[in-house]
């Protein structure tokens, strides 16, 4: 969830490369449907598709929500014979899914953001060679995310070390609370250092996605804590964090 939010992967147009990949997958496997999906908390976001329009579906009805539980390609030869999927609305209703194969979009060990999948309305087999092709196409789709992250200034460390969060990244409520705690600041102290009201600090620390707190206010709080010696970090596969950069000072409240 943190990676999806940090990279804004659920908004805007899908990369053209993903559209090319879904077209290739549809033709290579001679299926009516192919898609690149991303998994949000409650929804599946179909970011690129062939055979149907991109959109959203409930995550609990998504075949790809099963794919991201695996590192390997997840194959369902006949959904009507699959104990957990035979009652799925997309199996018993339109479009009548029978065959499904999905390869996870993996950015790092354990970080699976979604899937490249191919779907058919008739049962079929899927050979190891087919699975290898789908897996390689999914790897290309995942590489596009990684390249986009570099363009956006994110420093994802493959060794799992925390890298400084880019200035464009908005702090989470947990980071604000954690930073204030590391500095030993009261709400009033942070408000004074940032030039905002204590009520604004409290809202930023408790609201989901800073509801009601504008970006400029969050940024000035961040700068105040960075000036006091903290560094906010983003590590691929882990929650955004905060750590001391130099000995922190305490402002007067």
Backbone as JSON, one array per atom type, in Angstrom:
{
  "sequence": "XXXXXXXXXXXXXXXXXXXXXXXXXXXXXXXXXXXXXXXXXXXXXXXXXXXXXXXXXXXXXXXXXXXXXXXXXXXXXXXXXXXXXXXXXXXXXXXXXXXXXXXXXXXXXXXXXXXXXXXXXXXXXXXXXXXXXXXXXXXXXXXXXXXXXXXXXXXXXXXXXXXXXXXXXXXXXXXXXXXXXXXXXXXXXXXXXXXXXXXXXXXXXXXXXXXXXXXXXXXXXXXXXXXXXXXXXXXXXXXXXXXXXXXXXXXXX",
  "N": [[0.82, -1.19, 0.0], [1.97, 1.22, 0.75], [3.93, 1.63, -1.22], [2.36, 1.83, -3.55], [0.93, 4.17, -2.94], [3.01, 6.03, -2.62], [4.16, 6.19, -5.16], [2.08, 7.0, -6.73], [0.62, 5.18, -8.32], [-1.94, 4.47, -8.9], [-3.34, 6.41, -10.17], [-4.07, 8.55, -12.99], [-3.09, 7.99, -16.46], [-2.28, 4.7, -17.61], [1.05, 3.41, -18.1], [2.25, 3.44, -21.45], [3.72, 1.25, -22.18], [2.65, -0.83, -20.66], [0.2, -1.15, -21.94], [1.09, -2.15, -24.37], [2.18, -4.55, -23.49], [-0.07, -5.96, -22.55], [-1.44, -6.28, -24.95], [0.37, -7.89, -26.35], [0.36, -10.16, -24.69], [-2.32, -10.99, -24.92], [-2.44, -11.72, -27.63], [-0.35, -13.58, -27.83], [-1.17, -15.73, -26.23], [-3.61, -16.24, -27.23], [-6.12, -15.43, -26.12], [-9.27, -14.06, -24.96], [-9.08, -11.98, -23.11], [-6.79, -9.83, -21.44], [-4.77, -8.34, -18.91], [-3.24, -5.75, -16.89], [-3.01, -5.43, -13.51], [-3.42, -3.69, -10.37], [-3.27, -3.93, -6.85], [-5.18, -2.38, -4.56], [-6.21, -1.49, -1.19], [-8.92, -2.29, -0.85], [-9.84, -2.62, -3.4], [-9.44, -3.84, -6.75], [-7.46, -2.45, -9.17], [-7.76, -2.15, -12.5], [-5.42, -1.45, -14.65], [-4.49, -1.54, -17.23], [-5.84, -3.0, -20.14], [-6.95, -5.56, -22.4], [-9.63, -6.47, -24.42], [-11.57, -5.75, -22.67], [-12.71, -2.89, -20.76], [-10.49, -0.79, -18.86], [-10.73, -0.39, -15.28], [-12.29, -0.68, -12.05], [-12.62, -3.27, -9.63], [-14.13, -5.08, -6.89], [-11.76, -6.08, -4.48], [-12.03, -8.54, -3.17], [-13.26, -10.08, -5.03], [-11.48, -10.56, -6.94], [-9.36, -12.4, -9.1], [-6.68, -11.86, -9.28], [-5.97, -11.12, -6.75], [-5.39, -13.48, -5.58], [-3.18, -14.21, -7.03], [-1.13, -12.5, -6.11], [-0.39, -13.67, -3.79], [1.52, -15.44, -4.36], [4.84, -16.21, -5.55], [5.35, -17.44, -7.9], [3.84, -18.12, -11.14], [0.34, -18.07, -11.09], [-2.07, -20.38, -11.78], [-5.24, -21.22, -13.04], [-6.81, -23.74, -14.37], [-9.5, -24.44, -14.83], [-11.98, -22.63, -13.61], [-14.44, -23.38, -12.58], [-13.97, -25.69, -11.29], [-12.39, -25.08, -9.21], [-12.04, -24.9, -5.82], [-12.16, -22.52, -4.26], [-12.81, -20.51, -6.04], [-14.93, -21.14, -7.64], [-17.44, -20.12, -7.07], [-17.21, -17.46, -7.64], [-18.37, -14.22, -8.66], [-17.63, -13.48, -11.28], [-17.28, -15.84, -12.46], [-19.62, -17.4, -12.22], [-21.31, -15.59, -13.35], [-21.3, -12.98, -15.88], [-18.01, -12.3, -17.13], [-18.07, -15.05, -17.42], [-15.71, -16.53, -16.55], [-13.36, -19.05, -17.06], [-10.71, -20.07, -17.51], [-7.69, -18.91, -16.03], [-4.61, -17.21, -15.75], [-2.02, -15.8, -13.93], [0.74, -13.63, -13.42], [2.7, -12.37, -10.83], [3.41, -8.89, -10.21], [6.39, -8.05, -9.22], [8.35, -6.12, -7.11], [10.28, -6.3, -5.18], [11.53, -8.74, -2.85], [8.73, -10.24, -1.54], [7.2, -8.02, -2.07], [4.59, -7.5, -3.8], [2.76, -6.0, -6.18], [0.61, -6.28, -7.88], [-0.69, -7.82, -10.83], [0.06, -9.39, -14.0], [-2.23, -10.68, -16.12], [-3.92, -13.31, -17.92], [-6.97, -14.31, -19.44], [-9.61, -16.61, -20.08], [-12.69, -17.76, -21.51], [-13.12, -20.39, -21.63], [-12.09, -23.61, -20.44], [-8.6, -24.45, -20.2], [-5.24, -25.67, -20.8], [-2.0, -24.79, -19.43], [1.21, -24.47, -20.17], [4.56, -25.08, -18.76], [6.33, -23.59, -20.34], [4.63, -21.62, -21.33], [4.02, -20.34, -18.92], [6.53, -19.31, -18.31], [6.87, -17.36, -20.31], [4.78, -15.58, -19.64], [5.62, -14.81, -17.11], [8.02, -13.47, -17.71], [7.04, -11.3, -19.2], [5.58, -10.04, -17.19], [7.68, -9.28, -15.57], [8.86, -7.3, -17.11], [6.81, -5.41, -17.05], [6.87, -4.79, -14.31], [9.43, -3.72, -14.16], [9.01, -1.32, -15.45], [7.66, 0.13, -13.5], [9.71, 0.4, -11.65], [11.57, 1.93, -13.12], [10.06, 4.26, -13.46], [9.97, 5.06, -10.83], [12.59, 5.87, -10.44], [12.7, 8.08, -12.13], [11.02, 9.72, -10.71], [12.56, 10.38, -8.57], [12.88, 8.63, -6.44], [14.71, 6.58, -4.24], [15.07, 3.54, -4.27], [16.4, 0.99, -2.45], [17.9, -1.99, -3.21], [18.96, -3.63, -1.28], [17.45, -3.21, 0.89], [17.93, -1.09, 2.6], [17.08, 1.94, 4.27], [16.26, 4.78, 2.39], [16.68, 8.31, 1.92], [13.63, 10.07, 1.91], [12.17, 11.49, -1.01], [11.7, 14.99, -1.68], [9.23, 15.39, -2.78], [7.59, 13.54, -1.65], [4.88, 12.97, 0.45], [4.6, 13.22, 3.94], [3.58, 10.62, 6.17], [0.95, 10.3, 8.67], [2.0, 8.71, 10.75], [4.76, 9.06, 10.46], [4.99, 11.77, 11.11], [4.13, 11.81, 13.79], [6.05, 10.05, 14.82], [8.45, 11.43, 14.25], [8.16, 13.75, 15.8], [8.1, 12.57, 18.32], [10.71, 11.46, 18.44], [12.22, 13.75, 18.58], [11.4, 14.7, 20.95], [9.47, 16.59, 21.14], [6.62, 18.51, 22.0], [3.18, 18.75, 20.86], [2.67, 21.45, 20.68], [5.27, 22.45, 20.49], [6.16, 21.52, 17.96], [4.27, 22.82, 16.39], [4.99, 25.48, 16.86], [7.62, 25.53, 15.82], [7.09, 25.02, 13.15], [5.37, 27.0, 12.42], [2.61, 26.73, 12.43], [-0.75, 26.0, 13.55], [-1.45, 24.35, 16.7], [-3.71, 22.73, 16.43], [-3.66, 22.07, 13.72], [-1.39, 20.45, 13.61], [-2.28, 18.31, 15.19], [-4.4, 17.33, 13.63], [-2.98, 16.49, 11.36], [-1.55, 14.39, 12.42], [-3.38, 12.48, 13.05], [-5.37, 12.14, 11.12], [-6.62, 10.23, 8.36], [-4.61, 10.03, 5.59], [-4.1, 12.71, 5.94], [-6.53, 14.17, 6.01], [-8.18, 17.14, 5.42], [-5.92, 18.64, 5.94], [-3.72, 20.64, 4.34], [-1.19, 20.22, 1.75], [0.97, 22.2, 1.91], [1.09, 22.75, 4.69], [1.83, 20.29, 5.77], [4.33, 20.01, 4.6], [5.79, 22.15, 5.74], [5.93, 21.32, 8.36], [7.45, 19.06, 8.03], [9.88, 20.19, 7.11], [10.61, 21.65, 9.37], [11.2, 19.63, 11.22], [13.23, 18.3, 9.86], [15.14, 20.32, 9.82], [15.78, 20.27, 12.44], [17.26, 18.02, 12.66], [16.36, 15.5, 11.73], [15.71, 12.75, 9.46], [13.58, 11.72, 6.97], [12.47, 8.65, 5.72], [12.16, 6.23, 3.05], [11.63, 2.92, 2.45], [11.72, 0.28, 0.22], [9.25, -2.12, 0.43], [8.79, -1.79, 3.09], [7.34, 0.14, 5.78], [7.1, 3.75, 5.48], [9.62, 5.68, 7.14], [11.47, 7.27, 9.87], [14.48, 8.8, 10.98], [17.33, 9.75, 13.0], [19.44, 12.31, 11.73], [21.45, 14.09, 12.44], [22.57, 15.22, 15.66], [19.69, 16.06, 17.36], [17.99, 19.13, 17.93], [16.05, 21.02, 20.3], [13.32, 23.09, 19.94], [12.12, 26.15, 21.35], [8.95, 26.16, 22.84]],
  "CA": [[0.0, 0.0, 0.0], [2.84, 2.39, 0.83], [4.57, 1.82, -2.52], [1.33, 2.32, -4.47], [0.63, 5.57, -2.62], [4.18, 6.88, -2.83], [4.45, 6.35, -6.59], [0.86, 7.42, -7.43], [0.42, 4.21, -9.39], [-3.36, 4.21, -9.13], [-3.96, 7.58, -10.79], [-3.56, 8.9, -14.31], [-3.08, 6.96, -17.51], [-1.3, 3.63, -17.47], [2.17, 3.52, -19.04], [1.98, 2.84, -22.76], [4.37, -0.06, -22.22], [1.7, -1.81, -20.14], [-0.77, -1.43, -23.0], [1.75, -3.02, -25.33], [2.34, -5.86, -22.88], [-1.37, -6.66, -22.54], [-1.73, -6.69, -26.33], [1.23, -9.03, -26.65], [-0.12, -11.33, -23.94], [-3.58, -11.45, -25.5], [-2.16, -12.38, -28.9], [0.56, -14.73, -27.63], [-1.89, -16.85, -25.64], [-4.88, -16.39, -27.95], [-7.2, -15.34, -25.13], [-10.09, -12.86, -25.18], [-8.82, -10.92, -22.15], [-5.49, -9.72, -20.77], [-4.8, -7.12, -18.12], [-2.29, -5.43, -15.81], [-3.81, -4.98, -12.37], [-2.76, -3.31, -9.13], [-4.14, -4.24, -5.73], [-5.34, -1.47, -3.45], [-6.65, -2.19, 0.02], [-10.24, -2.89, -1.01], [-10.21, -2.7, -4.8], [-8.49, -4.16, -7.8], [-7.42, -1.43, -10.22], [-7.34, -2.68, -13.81], [-4.74, -0.27, -15.19], [-4.38, -1.73, -18.68], [-6.63, -4.19, -20.46], [-7.36, -5.9, -23.76], [-10.84, -7.26, -24.41], [-12.54, -5.06, -21.82], [-12.25, -1.56, -20.39], [-9.9, -0.64, -17.53], [-11.66, 0.07, -14.25], [-12.06, -1.21, -10.71], [-13.51, -4.32, -9.13], [-13.83, -5.39, -5.49], [-10.59, -6.94, -4.33], [-12.39, -9.89, -2.75], [-13.75, -10.82, -6.19], [-10.4, -10.55, -7.93], [-8.46, -13.54, -9.23], [-5.31, -11.39, -9.08], [-5.67, -11.08, -5.32], [-4.78, -14.78, -5.3], [-1.86, -14.24, -7.68], [-0.1, -11.81, -5.33], [0.03, -14.51, -2.67], [2.52, -16.37, -4.89], [5.95, -15.68, -6.35], [5.27, -18.09, -9.21], [2.61, -17.88, -11.91], [-0.83, -18.72, -10.52], [-2.86, -20.88, -12.92], [-6.52, -21.88, -12.77], [-7.21, -24.3, -15.67], [-10.97, -24.4, -14.94], [-12.44, -22.0, -12.37], [-15.62, -24.07, -12.04], [-13.48, -26.83, -10.51], [-11.53, -24.55, -8.17], [-12.87, -24.82, -4.63], [-12.32, -21.16, -3.74], [-13.19, -19.56, -7.08], [-16.06, -21.6, -8.45], [-18.6, -19.28, -6.81], [-16.89, -16.07, -7.93], [-19.36, -13.61, -9.55], [-17.16, -13.42, -12.66], [-17.32, -17.21, -12.96], [-21.02, -17.81, -12.36], [-21.94, -14.58, -14.19], [-20.45, -12.46, -16.95], [-17.96, -12.86, -18.5], [-17.98, -16.5, -17.41], [-14.31, -16.91, -16.54], [-13.01, -20.45, -16.83], [-9.25, -20.17, -17.38], [-6.97, -17.72, -15.57], [-3.2, -17.34, -15.38], [-1.51, -14.5, -13.52], [2.11, -13.53, -12.92], [2.75, -11.2, -9.96], [4.33, -7.78, -10.46], [7.24, -8.09, -8.03], [9.39, -5.1, -7.07], [11.31, -6.81, -4.27], [11.04, -9.94, -2.17], [7.55, -10.02, -0.73], [6.48, -6.81, -2.48], [3.85, -7.83, -5.02], [1.82, -4.89, -6.3], [-0.51, -6.65, -8.72], [-0.42, -8.97, -11.69], [-0.26, -9.46, -15.42], [-3.05, -11.88, -16.21], [-4.64, -13.66, -19.15], [-8.24, -14.91, -19.04], [-10.39, -17.2, -21.17], [-14.03, -18.22, -21.12], [-13.15, -21.85, -21.76], [-10.96, -24.23, -19.73], [-7.45, -24.75, -21.05], [-3.99, -25.98, -20.13], [-0.99, -23.74, -19.49], [2.46, -25.21, -20.03], [5.66, -24.35, -18.13], [6.86, -22.59, -21.28], [3.68, -20.5, -21.31], [4.21, -19.64, -17.65], [7.78, -18.56, -18.38], [6.62, -16.16, -21.12], [3.97, -14.65, -18.86], [6.47, -14.31, -16.03], [8.96, -12.49, -18.28], [6.27, -10.1, -19.53], [5.29, -9.37, -15.91], [8.93, -8.67, -15.11], [9.01, -6.06, -17.87], [5.83, -4.47, -16.5], [7.37, -4.36, -13.02], [10.58, -2.85, -14.41], [8.5, 0.01, -15.79], [7.41, 0.8, -12.22], [11.01, 0.74, -11.07], [12.12, 3.05, -13.88], [9.28, 5.44, -13.12], [10.37, 5.5, -9.5], [13.85, 6.61, -10.58], [12.37, 9.39, -12.7], [10.4, 10.52, -9.66], [13.53, 10.71, -7.54], [12.88, 7.69, -5.34], [15.95, 5.8, -4.18], [14.78, 2.22, -3.72], [17.63, 0.25, -2.21], [17.61, -3.43, -3.31], [19.4, -4.31, -0.07], [16.49, -2.96, 1.95], [18.3, 0.02, 3.47], [16.22, 3.1, 4.12], [16.82, 5.89, 1.63], [15.95, 9.55, 2.22], [12.42, 10.27, 1.12], [12.26, 12.67, -1.86], [10.93, 16.12, -1.18], [7.88, 15.33, -3.3], [6.8, 12.56, -0.92], [4.14, 13.53, 1.57], [4.77, 12.42, 5.13], [2.41, 9.95, 6.72], [0.71, 10.67, 10.07], [2.91, 7.97, 11.62], [6.07, 9.71, 10.4], [4.93, 13.04, 11.85], [4.12, 11.48, 15.22], [7.34, 9.47, 15.17], [9.46, 12.47, 14.25], [7.96, 14.59, 16.98], [8.51, 11.79, 19.48], [12.17, 11.34, 18.47], [12.77, 15.04, 18.98], [10.93, 15.05, 22.27], [8.67, 17.81, 20.99], [5.18, 18.49, 22.21], [2.42, 19.25, 19.71], [2.86, 22.9, 20.63], [6.63, 22.72, 20.03], [6.19, 21.35, 16.51], [3.47, 23.9, 15.8], [5.78, 26.71, 16.92], [8.75, 25.43, 14.89], [6.6, 25.01, 11.77], [4.55, 28.17, 12.16], [1.22, 26.33, 12.2], [-1.48, 25.9, 14.8], [-1.45, 23.02, 17.3], [-4.82, 21.95, 15.87], [-3.21, 21.55, 12.42], [-0.5, 19.32, 13.9], [-3.09, 17.19, 15.67], [-5.12, 16.75, 12.49], [-2.01, 15.81, 10.49], [-1.06, 13.19, 13.08], [-4.44, 11.51, 13.3], [-6.3, 11.98, 10.0], [-6.24, 9.36, 7.27], [-4.1, 10.8, 4.45], [-4.11, 14.12, 6.29], [-7.8, 14.77, 5.61], [-8.37, 18.49, 5.92], [-4.64, 19.31, 6.14], [-3.14, 20.85, 3.02], [0.21, 19.86, 1.55], [1.94, 23.17, 2.43], [1.24, 22.61, 6.14], [2.6, 19.08, 6.02], [5.71, 20.26, 4.18], [6.51, 23.01, 6.69], [6.22, 20.48, 9.53], [8.59, 18.21, 7.66], [11.11, 20.99, 7.06], [10.97, 22.01, 10.74], [11.84, 18.48, 11.86], [14.51, 18.06, 9.18], [16.09, 21.34, 10.28], [16.17, 19.89, 13.8], [18.18, 16.89, 12.6], [15.76, 14.22, 11.35], [15.65, 12.4, 8.05], [12.45, 10.84, 6.7], [12.96, 7.62, 4.8], [11.24, 5.31, 2.38], [12.29, 1.67, 2.13], [10.86, -0.62, -0.55], [8.82, -3.28, 1.17], [8.57, -1.47, 4.49], [6.61, 1.39, 5.97], [7.94, 4.95, 5.54], [10.18, 5.82, 8.48], [12.18, 8.49, 10.26], [15.68, 8.47, 11.73], [18.16, 10.93, 13.24], [20.52, 12.59, 10.79], [22.47, 14.65, 13.32], [21.99, 15.44, 16.99], [18.52, 16.91, 17.23], [17.81, 20.22, 18.88], [14.68, 21.2, 20.72], [12.96, 24.5, 19.89], [11.28, 26.63, 22.44], [7.54, 26.05, 22.47]],
  "C": [[0.87, 1.26, 0.0], [3.5, 2.68, -0.52], [3.56, 2.38, -3.52], [1.05, 3.8, -4.23], [1.81, 6.47, -2.95], [4.44, 7.17, -4.31], [3.23, 6.77, -7.4], [0.52, 6.48, -8.58], [-1.04, 3.98, -9.74], [-4.07, 5.36, -9.82], [-3.34, 7.83, -12.16], [-3.6, 7.74, -15.29], [-2.01, 5.92, -17.22], [-0.15, 3.85, -18.45], [1.84, 2.83, -20.36], [2.61, 1.46, -22.88], [3.43, -1.14, -21.7], [0.65, -2.15, -21.19], [-0.18, -2.35, -24.06], [1.87, -4.44, -24.78], [1.02, -6.63, -22.88], [-1.76, -7.1, -23.95], [-0.9, -7.9, -26.71], [0.72, -10.29, -25.96], [-1.41, -11.88, -24.53], [-3.33, -12.24, -26.79], [-1.33, -13.66, -28.71], [-0.21, -15.94, -27.12], [-3.27, -17.06, -26.24], [-6.06, -16.44, -26.99], [-8.02, -14.09, -25.4], [-9.72, -11.69, -24.28], [-7.39, -11.0, -21.61], [-5.47, -8.39, -20.03], [-3.58, -7.0, -17.22], [-3.12, -4.84, -14.69], [-2.9, -4.58, -11.21], [-3.76, -3.48, -7.99], [-4.11, -3.15, -4.68], [-5.94, -2.22, -2.27], [-7.97, -2.93, -0.18], [-10.64, -3.11, -2.47], [-9.06, -3.22, -5.65], [-8.59, -3.07, -8.85], [-6.9, -2.07, -11.5], [-6.76, -1.51, -14.58], [-4.57, -0.35, -16.7], [-5.11, -3.01, -19.02], [-6.84, -4.33, -21.96], [-8.59, -6.8, -23.66], [-11.92, -6.7, -23.52], [-11.92, -3.74, -21.38], [-11.55, -1.58, -19.03], [-10.93, -0.11, -16.54], [-11.3, -0.52, -12.91], [-13.06, -2.32, -10.42], [-13.2, -4.54, -7.66], [-12.66, -6.36, -5.39], [-10.98, -8.37, -3.98], [-13.02, -10.71, -3.87], [-12.67, -11.0, -7.25], [-9.59, -11.83, -7.92], [-7.02, -13.11, -8.92], [-4.96, -11.24, -7.61], [-5.11, -12.42, -4.84], [-3.36, -14.84, -5.87], [-0.81, -13.61, -6.78], [0.26, -12.55, -4.04], [1.16, -15.46, -3.08], [3.66, -15.6, -5.55], [5.91, -16.25, -7.76], [3.97, -17.71, -9.9], [1.48, -18.71, -11.3], [-1.77, -19.1, -11.66], [-4.12, -21.57, -12.41], [-7.0, -22.44, -14.1], [-8.72, -24.23, -15.9], [-11.53, -23.89, -13.61], [-13.64, -22.7, -11.76], [-15.21, -25.26, -11.18], [-12.55, -26.39, -9.38], [-12.38, -24.26, -6.93], [-13.14, -23.42, -4.13], [-12.87, -20.18, -4.76], [-14.44, -19.96, -7.85], [-17.31, -20.75, -8.23], [-18.36, -17.81, -7.08], [-17.92, -15.48, -8.9], [-18.94, -13.57, -11.01], [-17.05, -14.82, -13.28], [-18.76, -17.62, -13.21], [-21.82, -16.82, -13.2], [-21.01, -14.15, -15.3], [-19.08, -12.05, -16.39], [-17.86, -14.38, -18.55], [-16.55, -16.99, -17.46], [-14.17, -18.41, -16.27], [-11.5, -20.57, -16.58], [-8.68, -18.82, -16.92], [-5.52, -18.09, -15.33], [-2.68, -15.94, -15.07], [-0.09, -14.59, -13.01], [2.2, -12.27, -12.06], [3.75, -10.16, -10.46], [5.15, -7.59, -9.19], [8.31, -7.01, -8.13], [10.55, -5.51, -6.18], [10.72, -8.02, -3.57], [9.86, -9.6, -1.27], [6.75, -8.8, -1.09], [5.84, -7.08, -3.83], [2.71, -6.83, -5.15], [0.56, -5.25, -7.07], [-0.11, -7.79, -9.62], [-0.6, -8.61, -13.16], [-1.02, -10.76, -15.6], [-3.64, -12.06, -17.6], [-5.84, -14.51, -18.75], [-8.95, -15.46, -20.27], [-11.73, -17.66, -20.62], [-14.21, -19.72, -21.35], [-11.96, -22.43, -21.0], [-9.82, -24.5, -20.7], [-6.25, -25.07, -20.19], [-3.02, -24.81, -20.29], [0.34, -24.4, -19.17], [3.5, -24.41, -19.25], [6.28, -23.29, -19.05], [5.94, -21.37, -21.35], [3.87, -19.66, -20.05], [5.47, -18.79, -17.67], [7.6, -17.28, -19.19], [5.83, -15.13, -20.32], [4.78, -14.02, -17.74], [7.45, -13.25, -16.55], [8.24, -11.2, -18.65], [5.92, -9.32, -18.26], [6.53, -8.68, -15.37], [9.17, -7.34, -15.83], [8.04, -4.99, -17.34], [6.29, -3.94, -15.15], [8.58, -3.44, -13.17], [10.15, -1.43, -14.78], [8.19, 0.81, -14.52], [8.72, 1.27, -11.61], [11.64, 1.93, -11.79], [11.38, 4.35, -13.58], [9.66, 5.97, -11.75], [11.68, 6.27, -9.55], [13.61, 7.99, -11.15], [11.77, 10.31, -11.65], [11.32, 10.85, -8.51], [13.56, 9.77, -6.36], [14.14, 6.84, -5.41], [15.65, 4.46, -3.52], [16.08, 1.43, -3.63], [17.32, -1.24, -2.26], [18.05, -4.2, -2.08], [18.49, -4.02, 1.11], [16.85, -1.84, 2.89], [17.4, 1.22, 3.21], [16.94, 4.2, 3.37], [16.02, 7.15, 1.95], [14.74, 9.7, 1.32], [12.57, 11.52, 0.27], [11.36, 13.77, -1.34], [9.49, 16.08, -1.65], [6.99, 14.37, -2.5], [6.15, 13.22, 0.29], [4.3, 12.63, 2.78], [3.46, 11.78, 5.56], [2.18, 10.47, 8.14], [1.67, 9.98, 11.03], [4.29, 8.6, 11.62], [6.07, 11.01, 11.2], [4.95, 12.77, 13.36], [5.48, 10.94, 15.66], [8.45, 10.51, 15.23], [9.36, 13.37, 15.48], [8.41, 13.86, 18.24], [10.02, 11.67, 19.59], [12.82, 12.63, 18.93], [12.37, 15.42, 20.4], [10.08, 16.32, 22.27], [7.22, 17.54, 21.38], [4.5, 18.92, 20.92], [2.65, 20.74, 19.56], [4.26, 23.25, 20.13], [6.74, 22.58, 18.52], [5.41, 22.47, 15.83], [4.26, 25.19, 15.77], [6.92, 26.69, 15.91], [8.3, 25.53, 13.45], [5.77, 26.23, 11.42], [3.12, 27.82, 11.81], [0.53, 26.24, 13.56], [-1.36, 24.5, 15.38], [-2.57, 22.14, 16.74], [-4.43, 21.34, 14.52], [-2.28, 20.35, 12.62], [-1.31, 18.11, 14.32], [-3.85, 16.53, 14.53], [-4.18, 15.96, 11.6], [-1.55, 14.5, 11.1], [-2.13, 12.11, 13.21], [-5.31, 11.22, 12.09], [-5.74, 11.02, 8.96], [-5.87, 10.21, 6.07], [-4.23, 12.3, 4.69], [-5.39, 14.81, 5.84], [-7.95, 16.13, 6.25], [-7.09, 19.25, 6.18], [-3.95, 19.42, 4.79], [-1.67, 20.5, 2.97], [1.19, 20.89, 2.12], [2.15, 23.04, 3.94], [2.06, 21.38, 6.5], [4.07, 19.3, 5.69], [6.46, 21.13, 5.19], [6.8, 22.25, 7.98], [7.42, 19.58, 9.25], [9.89, 19.0, 7.71], [11.56, 21.36, 8.47], [11.69, 20.86, 11.43], [13.15, 18.12, 11.19], [15.55, 19.07, 9.63], [16.6, 21.02, 11.68], [17.01, 18.61, 13.82], [17.59, 15.55, 12.26], [15.81, 14.01, 9.85], [14.51, 11.41, 7.88], [12.81, 9.9, 5.57], [11.82, 6.83, 4.18], [12.04, 4.09, 1.98], [11.32, 0.77, 1.38], [10.54, -1.85, 0.26], [8.6, -3.03, 2.64], [7.84, -0.14, 4.59], [7.57, 2.58, 5.93], [8.4, 5.17, 6.97], [10.8, 7.17, 8.74], [13.37, 8.07, 11.12], [16.47, 9.75, 11.98], [19.2, 11.09, 12.13], [21.72, 13.15, 11.55], [21.81, 14.81, 14.68], [20.87, 16.45, 16.89], [18.48, 17.98, 18.3], [16.35, 20.38, 19.19], [14.33, 22.68, 20.7], [12.19, 24.9, 21.14], [9.84, 26.64, 21.97], [6.89, 27.42, 22.47]]
}
